[in-house]
Coordinates of C-alpha atoms in Angstrom, one line a residue:
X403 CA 85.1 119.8 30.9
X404 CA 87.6 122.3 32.6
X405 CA 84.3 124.7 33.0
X406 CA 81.9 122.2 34.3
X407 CA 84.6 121.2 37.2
X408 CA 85.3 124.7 37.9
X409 CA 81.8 125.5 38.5
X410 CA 81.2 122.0 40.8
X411 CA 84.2 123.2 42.6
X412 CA 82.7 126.5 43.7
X413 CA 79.0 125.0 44.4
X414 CA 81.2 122.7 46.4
X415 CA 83.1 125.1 48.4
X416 CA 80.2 127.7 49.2
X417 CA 77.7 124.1 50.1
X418 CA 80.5 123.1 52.3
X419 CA 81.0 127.0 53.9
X420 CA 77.4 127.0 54.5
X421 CA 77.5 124.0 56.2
X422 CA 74.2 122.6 54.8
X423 CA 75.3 119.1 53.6
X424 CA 76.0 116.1 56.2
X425 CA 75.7 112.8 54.2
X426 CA 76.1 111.7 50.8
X427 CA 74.3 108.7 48.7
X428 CA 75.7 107.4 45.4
X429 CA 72.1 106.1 43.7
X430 CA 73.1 104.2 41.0
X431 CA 72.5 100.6 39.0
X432 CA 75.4 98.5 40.5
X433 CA 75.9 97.1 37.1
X434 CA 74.2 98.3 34.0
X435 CA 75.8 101.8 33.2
X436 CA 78.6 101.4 35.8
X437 CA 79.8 98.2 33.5
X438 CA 80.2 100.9 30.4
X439 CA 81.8 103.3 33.2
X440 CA 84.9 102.1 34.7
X441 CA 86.4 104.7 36.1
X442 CA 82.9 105.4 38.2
X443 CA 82.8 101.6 38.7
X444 CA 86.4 101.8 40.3
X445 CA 84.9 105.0 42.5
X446 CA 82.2 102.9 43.3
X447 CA 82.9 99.6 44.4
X448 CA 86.6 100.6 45.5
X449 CA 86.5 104.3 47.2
X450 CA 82.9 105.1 48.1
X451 CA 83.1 102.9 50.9
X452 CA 86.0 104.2 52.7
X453 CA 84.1 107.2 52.9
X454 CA 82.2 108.3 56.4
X455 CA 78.6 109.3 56.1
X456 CA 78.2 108.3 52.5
X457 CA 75.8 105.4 51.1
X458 CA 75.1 103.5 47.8
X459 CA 71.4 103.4 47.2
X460 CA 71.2 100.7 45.0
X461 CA 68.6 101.4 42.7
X462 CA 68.0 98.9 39.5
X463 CA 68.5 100.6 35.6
X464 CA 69.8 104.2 37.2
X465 CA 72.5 105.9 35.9
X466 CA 75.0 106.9 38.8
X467 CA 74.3 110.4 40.5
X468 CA 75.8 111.5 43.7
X469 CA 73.1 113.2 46.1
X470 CA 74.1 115.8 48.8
X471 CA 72.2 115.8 51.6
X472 CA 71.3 118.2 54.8
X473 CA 70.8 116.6 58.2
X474 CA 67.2 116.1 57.7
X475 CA 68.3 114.0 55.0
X476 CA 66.7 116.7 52.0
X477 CA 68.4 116.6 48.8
X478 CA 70.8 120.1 48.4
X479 CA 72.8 119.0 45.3
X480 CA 72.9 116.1 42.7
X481 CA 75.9 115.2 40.4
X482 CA 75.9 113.2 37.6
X483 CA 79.1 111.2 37.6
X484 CA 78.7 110.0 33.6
X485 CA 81.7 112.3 32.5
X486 CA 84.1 112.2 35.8
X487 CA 86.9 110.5 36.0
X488 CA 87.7 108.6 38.9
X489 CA 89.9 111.3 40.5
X490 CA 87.1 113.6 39.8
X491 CA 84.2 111.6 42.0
X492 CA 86.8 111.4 44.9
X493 CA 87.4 115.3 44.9
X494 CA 83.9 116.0 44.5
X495 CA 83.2 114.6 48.0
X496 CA 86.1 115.5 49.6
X497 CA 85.4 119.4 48.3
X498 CA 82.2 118.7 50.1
X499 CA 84.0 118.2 53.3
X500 CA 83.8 113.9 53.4
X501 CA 86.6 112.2 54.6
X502 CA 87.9 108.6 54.2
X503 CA 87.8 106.6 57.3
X504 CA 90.3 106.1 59.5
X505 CA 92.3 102.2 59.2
X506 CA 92.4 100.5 61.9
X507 CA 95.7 99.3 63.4

């Protein structure tokens, strides 16, 4: 598990050097898997959208994968969130440069 973040972490780092990706999209069931999930679940419904420039494509009987994207809105990576924790989805889009937005006073 150690391993597999380790390498995301790197492919996140040089993606994010190169400046290729600008959005992200969560494509996922909002139910199904994410019920058996709840860490993703919580990541979901509860962090994704205080993110800026990332989406949830809802998409019926899909398992949740995040999906990197380029500013013509090609696909330059895709996670699948199954094994990560919580903790784990956040810090793969913030490794990827996203941030949360800003409250308002």
């Amino acid at each position: 598990m150690k391993a597999t973040l380790l390498l995301l972490l790197a492919i996140s780092f040089y993606s994010c050097v190169s400046g290729k990706i600008v959005k992200a999209r969560l494509e996922s069931c909002p139910g199904c898997s994410l019920n058996r999930l709840h860490e993703v679940r919580k990541f979901a419904y509860e962090d994704l959208p205080m993110y800026e420039g990332v989406e949830w494509k809802k998409i019926s009987g899909a398992p949740p994968e995040l999906v990197f994207l380029d500013e013509n809105d090609k696909e330059v990576e895709r996670y699948f969130l199954k094994e990560l924790s919580r903790k784990e989805c956040n810090g793969l889009l913030q490794q990827y440069g996203f941030k949360q937005k800003s409250k308002e006073l």
